[in-house]
Amino acid sequence: MARPTPLSGFPEWLPEGRVVEQHVLDVLRRTFELHGFVGIETRAVEPLDQLLRKGETSKEVYVLSRLQEDPESPDRGGRLGLHFDLTVPFARYVLEHAGHLAFPFRRYQIQKVWRGERPQDGRFREFVQADIDVVGAGELPYHYEVELPLVMAEALGALRDVGLPPVRILVNNRKVAEGFYRGIGLTDVEAVLRSIDKLDKVGGPAVAELLVAEAGASADQAQACLELAAVAGDDESVVDAVRAVADRHGATHPLLDEGLAELGALVRAAAVRAPGVVRAELKIARGLDYYTGSVYETLLVGHEQLGSICSGGRYDTLASDGSSTYPGVGLSIGVSRLVSRLLGAGLVRATRAVPSAVLVAVANEDDRGRSQDVAIALRARGIPVEVAPSAAKFGKQIRHADRRGIPFVWFPGDPAAEDPARVADQVKDIRSGEQVPADAATWQPPAEDLWPRVVPAEG
Amino acid sequence: MARPTPLSGFPEWLPEGRVVEQHVLDVLRRTFELHGFVGIETRAVEPLDQLLRKGETSKEVYVLSRLQEDPESPDRGGRLGLHFDLTVPFARYVLEHAGHLAFPFRRYQIQKVWRGERPQDGRFREFVQADIDVVGAGELPYHYEVELPLVMAEALGALRDVGLPPVRILVNNRKVAEGFYRGIGLTDVEAVLRSIDKLDKVGGPAVAELLVAEAGASADQAQACLELAAVAGDDESVVDAVRAVADRHGATHPLLDEGLAELGALVRAAAVRAPGVVRAELKIARGLDYYTGSVYETLLVGHEQLGSICSGGRYDTLASDGSSTYPGVGLSIGVSRLVSRLLGAGLVRATRAVPSAVLVAVANEDDRGRSQDVAIALRARGIPVEVAPSAAKFGKQIRHADRRGIPFVWFPGDPAAEDPARVADQVKDIRSGEQVPADAATWQPPAEDLWPRVVPAEG
């Protein structure tokens, strides 16, 4: 077998990179659990017809077939595809298990998803997402739309000390946009949103043309939409700014009032709970059409061109079984995109790539049992340890530890040694070279050496 | 959308079941890391031709195609399949990244795998495996064949206190079998192993017939093979028992001697390190033909009909890039099979299905901020907390906690209350009904209530 080459779009980390990814996942999980989110996993596959309910993603789905399956099989309806996000499977999970869940149901879910897209920087075919959602039965109070982005702000903030740049959570509210558009007389709200969504890519004049051509807007209406999209701010003054644009264009609508009250409450709470993190930007549209209230995107400060690393919103009708609907709000972190940038831009590093804090040396193969006894004693007190692979010269065993970043090498003593200095166990810090007598029943490495840590790359 | 129905063979746990699975995974991970195993993940897909190198699994592979892909595409060689175990991907990972890894390389890997098999009890189409392997570059000392099953014994033993039954690790050595077969004049070793592998299913007389028909054995040779397969034992006497069978049939072969020395060393070490766990059974064959030394299977005592929950062995030639070969030894736990049995047989339970130890009540919606302040103060000290979904009557809020198994409900005080008893915060243990004044800056729940725990179902 020749040396295999990587598959484009299927990222795989070396051990040190995996230490970083695992740390990110551990921090996210802990934050989510501290906030009472229940961890679930769903199967990787869903029936193809369920995956294709949202038409726009149909190209991205990987379809499964069994190798021996008849390709002419008419059983296309029963075919399975790999999930391309965690929202569709979660909606299905809620419907399937509703009788066993307590609502509002707070869940987090950290899993791989797959999309048959053309790979690009930060865009993969297989990647990890970390989602939180709260789903109600029949109704879901607005305050969850304030709470959830703040949970994500806390989770991402908890990664600051390992080298993650600050984040900026951009928020908007579909009701504000829809109320404003209707208030100035535009009725094809989805067409307006689709045009506004292109603002950053094609610029204002081109969007104005799109609004006229595709959303049936007059030049004045297009101008009004662009003025609304230009509004942004970190505090409640953003509500006044929207009001000013609305007044200028004579826009009034109950949805606009409702949306502004919500957006104001979100910005106000965020200014207290996560100062400087949340910013209202009225141009944020989010392509997916199932959002009905707040929408969120998240940029990494200094890495804005990476795109959003955490997005989501409020949806009223994603899950429904005819008799009940389950409105929800959620956000999803693109973990692979985040980790790929942390590693690729050299922002973080692991203090070592292996768990072991200690390598126990082996004086000769007949004494391996003595080295294992030391390892067992250390592990019993929670210290990660491995035993040297062979009774090579000690210099070689020390290099073995050094190559792995293992900070300590332990030399078991020899109770029968003639030299009294060799009777007791000794442990060497191979960074300083300091070697001291030690007892496996009591010795403790410094806390910062116990496990691999993830630290800023400059640190 | 009608209520969805489960997909056979794709297990999914309710929140309480997921608490159990997550606990199992956490315990395995911690044990593996204490032993210095590096955690890696590989992508879920491999090139189809790599997955099909072992012919016997070809029926089980799920092949991927993109929805818009031309089914007539001649690009079959570039097609991807979902991995059906973690050994094949690991072998590829080692070859691909050999230049960046330090050997012997100790790795653990916990991931889902997929097989398009007919689902049965304990046999799934999607399931989680937890593997450990040590792989050397060019060579790998025998002592790892002793170490790795003992790591698994420790990992599974660490689950005893949550209700996992004891395990029995059954070991054999391919060299013993091959040396014995060659020593009595049989040359088609694989055919003999395939026949012996059916012993438990079809019984001795049928296997004897198979040996004659398919392995070219005489009646005497078949009898000798069955006598060897009948040997079993917990200590080194098993070596003498094999010797006795070999002497009776005049079997001598260098491989037999080598294998017996290894098997003896394994049983001897296991008797010290994990008394009563490891048992040599000379009938253990393992179907896969790449094992070259020790082989392992693991039974759950009292649940033997479930089949092996942890299997593996020594392989010399799984990974090779022409210039180097990478011999290894490893075992794989069938986590889903294990968890499915723990849950299905009612052996374990979680003390609750949600992380939250505390529900902070909300007196009225205008006071939600005060409840959130309490939650923030408690979380800052590592206590998982959620805030009540609405300012319903306190009785309803308490029932909300009760339905989720949340043990404590916190009532924020009202600094402006006229009743002095209502000024301070109070916390109620809803199991005992006891309610006491409490300070969010210092209050601590009992350690056993802090997080959901997994306990024996009787406990």
Short mmCIF file of N, CA and C in Angstrom, two decimals, chain B residues 88-145:
data_model
loop_
_atom_site.label_atom_id
_atom_site.label_comp_id
_atom_site.label_asym_id
_atom_site.label_seq_id
_atom_site.Cartn_x
_atom_site.Cartn_y
_atom_site.Cartn_z
N VAL B 88 -9.09 -0.35 10.25
CA VAL B 88 -8.70 -0.01 8.89
C VAL B 88 -8.38 1.49 8.77
N PRO B 89 -9.24 2.38 9.30
CA PRO B 89 -8.89 3.81 9.24
C PRO B 89 -7.61 4.13 10.02
N PHE B 90 -7.41 3.45 11.15
CA PHE B 90 -6.21 3.72 11.94
C PHE B 90 -4.96 3.30 11.17
N ALA B 91 -5.03 2.15 10.52
CA ALA B 91 -3.89 1.71 9.71
C ALA B 91 -3.57 2.75 8.64
N ARG B 92 -4.59 3.27 7.99
CA ARG B 92 -4.40 4.30 6.97
C ARG B 92 -3.83 5.57 7.59
N TYR B 93 -4.35 5.96 8.77
CA TYR B 93 -3.87 7.16 9.47
C TYR B 93 -2.38 7.03 9.78
N VAL B 94 -2.00 5.84 10.24
CA VAL B 94 -0.59 5.62 10.59
C VAL B 94 0.30 5.77 9.35
N LEU B 95 -0.14 5.17 8.24
CA LEU B 95 0.67 5.28 7.03
C LEU B 95 0.73 6.73 6.55
N GLU B 96 -0.42 7.39 6.58
CA GLU B 96 -0.48 8.76 6.04
C GLU B 96 0.33 9.73 6.87
N HIS B 97 0.35 9.53 8.20
CA HIS B 97 0.97 10.52 9.08
C HIS B 97 2.23 9.99 9.76
N ALA B 98 2.75 8.87 9.28
CA ALA B 98 3.87 8.21 9.98
C ALA B 98 5.00 9.19 10.29
N GLY B 99 5.26 10.12 9.38
CA GLY B 99 6.36 11.06 9.58
C GLY B 99 6.15 11.99 10.76
N HIS B 100 4.89 12.10 11.23
CA HIS B 100 4.59 13.02 12.33
C HIS B 100 4.28 12.29 13.63
N LEU B 101 4.37 10.98 13.62
CA LEU B 101 4.03 10.23 14.83
C LEU B 101 5.28 9.64 15.46
N ALA B 102 5.26 9.46 16.78
CA ALA B 102 6.38 8.84 17.48
C ALA B 102 5.99 7.40 17.80
N PHE B 103 6.82 6.45 17.42
CA PHE B 103 6.52 5.02 17.61
C PHE B 103 7.34 4.46 18.76
N PRO B 104 6.85 3.46 19.47
CA PRO B 104 5.50 2.89 19.37
C PRO B 104 4.45 3.95 19.67
N PHE B 105 3.40 3.94 18.85
CA PHE B 105 2.34 4.94 18.96
C PHE B 105 1.15 4.30 19.67
N ARG B 106 0.81 4.89 20.82
CA ARG B 106 -0.33 4.40 21.61
C ARG B 106 -1.50 5.31 21.33
N ARG B 107 -2.59 4.75 20.77
CA ARG B 107 -3.73 5.63 20.50
C ARG B 107 -5.03 4.97 20.94
N TYR B 108 -5.95 5.85 21.39
CA TYR B 108 -7.33 5.39 21.54
C TYR B 108 -8.19 6.15 20.56
N GLN B 109 -9.31 5.57 20.24
CA GLN B 109 -10.19 6.16 19.23
C GLN B 109 -11.61 5.71 19.56
N ILE B 110 -12.50 6.67 19.75
CA ILE B 110 -13.89 6.38 20.11
C ILE B 110 -14.77 7.05 19.07
N GLN B 111 -15.36 6.25 18.21
CA GLN B 111 -16.16 6.82 17.13
C GLN B 111 -17.26 5.86 16.72
N LYS B 112 -18.19 6.41 15.94
CA LYS B 112 -19.22 5.57 15.35
C LYS B 112 -18.67 4.86 14.12
N VAL B 113 -19.19 3.65 13.89
CA VAL B 113 -18.90 2.91 12.66
C VAL B 113 -20.23 2.41 12.11
N TRP B 114 -20.20 2.02 10.85
CA TRP B 114 -21.45 1.64 10.18
C TRP B 114 -21.29 0.33 9.41
N ARG B 115 -22.27 -0.54 9.52
CA ARG B 115 -22.28 -1.79 8.76
C ARG B 115 -23.68 -2.04 8.26
N GLY B 116 -23.78 -2.34 6.99
CA GLY B 116 -25.11 -2.57 6.41
C GLY B 116 -25.64 -3.96 6.69
N GLU B 117 -25.52 -4.40 7.93
CA GLU B 117 -25.93 -5.76 8.29
C GLU B 117 -27.39 -5.82 8.69
N ARG B 118 -27.91 -7.01 8.73
CA ARG B 118 -29.24 -7.21 9.27
C ARG B 118 -29.19 -6.99 10.77
N PRO B 119 -29.98 -6.03 11.29
CA PRO B 119 -29.91 -5.75 12.73
C PRO B 119 -30.45 -6.92 13.55
N GLN B 120 -29.80 -7.17 14.69
CA GLN B 120 -30.26 -8.17 15.65
C GLN B 120 -30.02 -7.61 17.04
N ASP B 121 -30.40 -8.37 18.05
CA ASP B 121 -30.14 -7.94 19.42
C ASP B 121 -28.65 -7.72 19.60
N GLY B 122 -28.26 -6.51 19.95
CA GLY B 122 -26.84 -6.23 20.18
C GLY B 122 -26.02 -6.08 18.92
N ARG B 123 -26.67 -6.11 17.75
CA ARG B 123 -25.94 -5.97 16.49
C ARG B 123 -26.61 -4.84 15.71
N PHE B 124 -25.87 -3.77 15.50
CA PHE B 124 -26.46 -2.57 14.95
C PHE B 124 -25.87 -2.21 13.59
N ARG B 125 -26.53 -1.30 12.91
CA ARG B 125 -25.99 -0.76 11.65
C ARG B 125 -25.13 0.46 11.90
N GLU B 126 -25.42 1.15 12.98
CA GLU B 126 -24.58 2.27 13.42
C GLU B 126 -24.27 2.03 14.87
N PHE B 127 -22.98 2.05 15.22
CA PHE B 127 -22.65 1.83 16.62
C PHE B 127 -21.31 2.45 16.95
N VAL B 128 -21.10 2.62 18.27
CA VAL B 128 -19.88 3.27 18.75
C VAL B 128 -18.87 2.20 19.14
N GLN B 129 -17.64 2.37 18.68
CA GLN B 129 -16.56 1.51 19.13
C GLN B 129 -15.54 2.34 19.91
N ALA B 130 -14.88 1.72 20.85
CA ALA B 130 -13.81 2.36 21.60
C ALA B 130 -12.59 1.46 21.51
N ASP B 131 -11.60 1.92 20.75
CA ASP B 131 -10.43 1.09 20.45
C ASP B 131 -9.18 1.62 21.14
N ILE B 132 -8.32 0.71 21.57
CA ILE B 132 -6.94 1.07 21.88
C ILE B 132 -6.03 0.18 21.05
N ASP B 133 -4.95 0.76 20.57
CA ASP B 133 -3.93 0.01 19.85
C ASP B 133 -2.57 0.60 20.19
N VAL B 134 -1.57 -0.25 20.14
CA VAL B 134 -0.18 0.22 20.13
C VAL B 134 0.43 -0.29 18.84
N VAL B 135 1.05 0.62 18.09
CA VAL B 135 1.64 0.24 16.81
C VAL B 135 3.10 0.63 16.82
N GLY B 136 3.94 -0.28 16.41
CA GLY B 136 5.37 0.00 16.32
C GLY B 136 5.80 0.24 14.88
N ALA B 137 6.97 0.80 14.71
CA ALA B 137 7.54 0.94 13.37
C ALA B 137 8.56 -0.18 13.20
N GLY B 138 8.21 -1.17 12.37
CA GLY B 138 9.13 -2.28 12.11
C GLY B 138 9.00 -3.40 13.12
N GLU B 139 8.92 -3.06 14.42
CA GLU B 139 8.84 -4.11 15.44
C GLU B 139 7.95 -3.65 16.58
N LEU B 140 7.46 -4.61 17.33
CA LEU B 140 6.64 -4.29 18.50
C LEU B 140 6.83 -5.40 19.52
N PRO B 141 7.39 -5.06 20.69
CA PRO B 141 7.66 -6.10 21.68
C PRO B 141 6.39 -6.81 22.13
N TYR B 142 6.58 -8.07 22.53
CA TYR B 142 5.45 -8.89 22.96
C TYR B 142 4.73 -8.31 24.17
N HIS B 143 5.46 -7.59 25.04
CA HIS B 143 4.81 -7.21 26.32
C HIS B 143 3.55 -6.37 26.11
N TYR B 144 3.42 -5.74 24.94
CA TYR B 144 2.18 -5.00 24.69
C TYR B 144 0.97 -5.92 24.57
N GLU B 145 1.23 -7.17 24.16
CA GLU B 145 0.12 -8.13 24.07
C GLU B 145 -0.38 -8.52 25.45
#
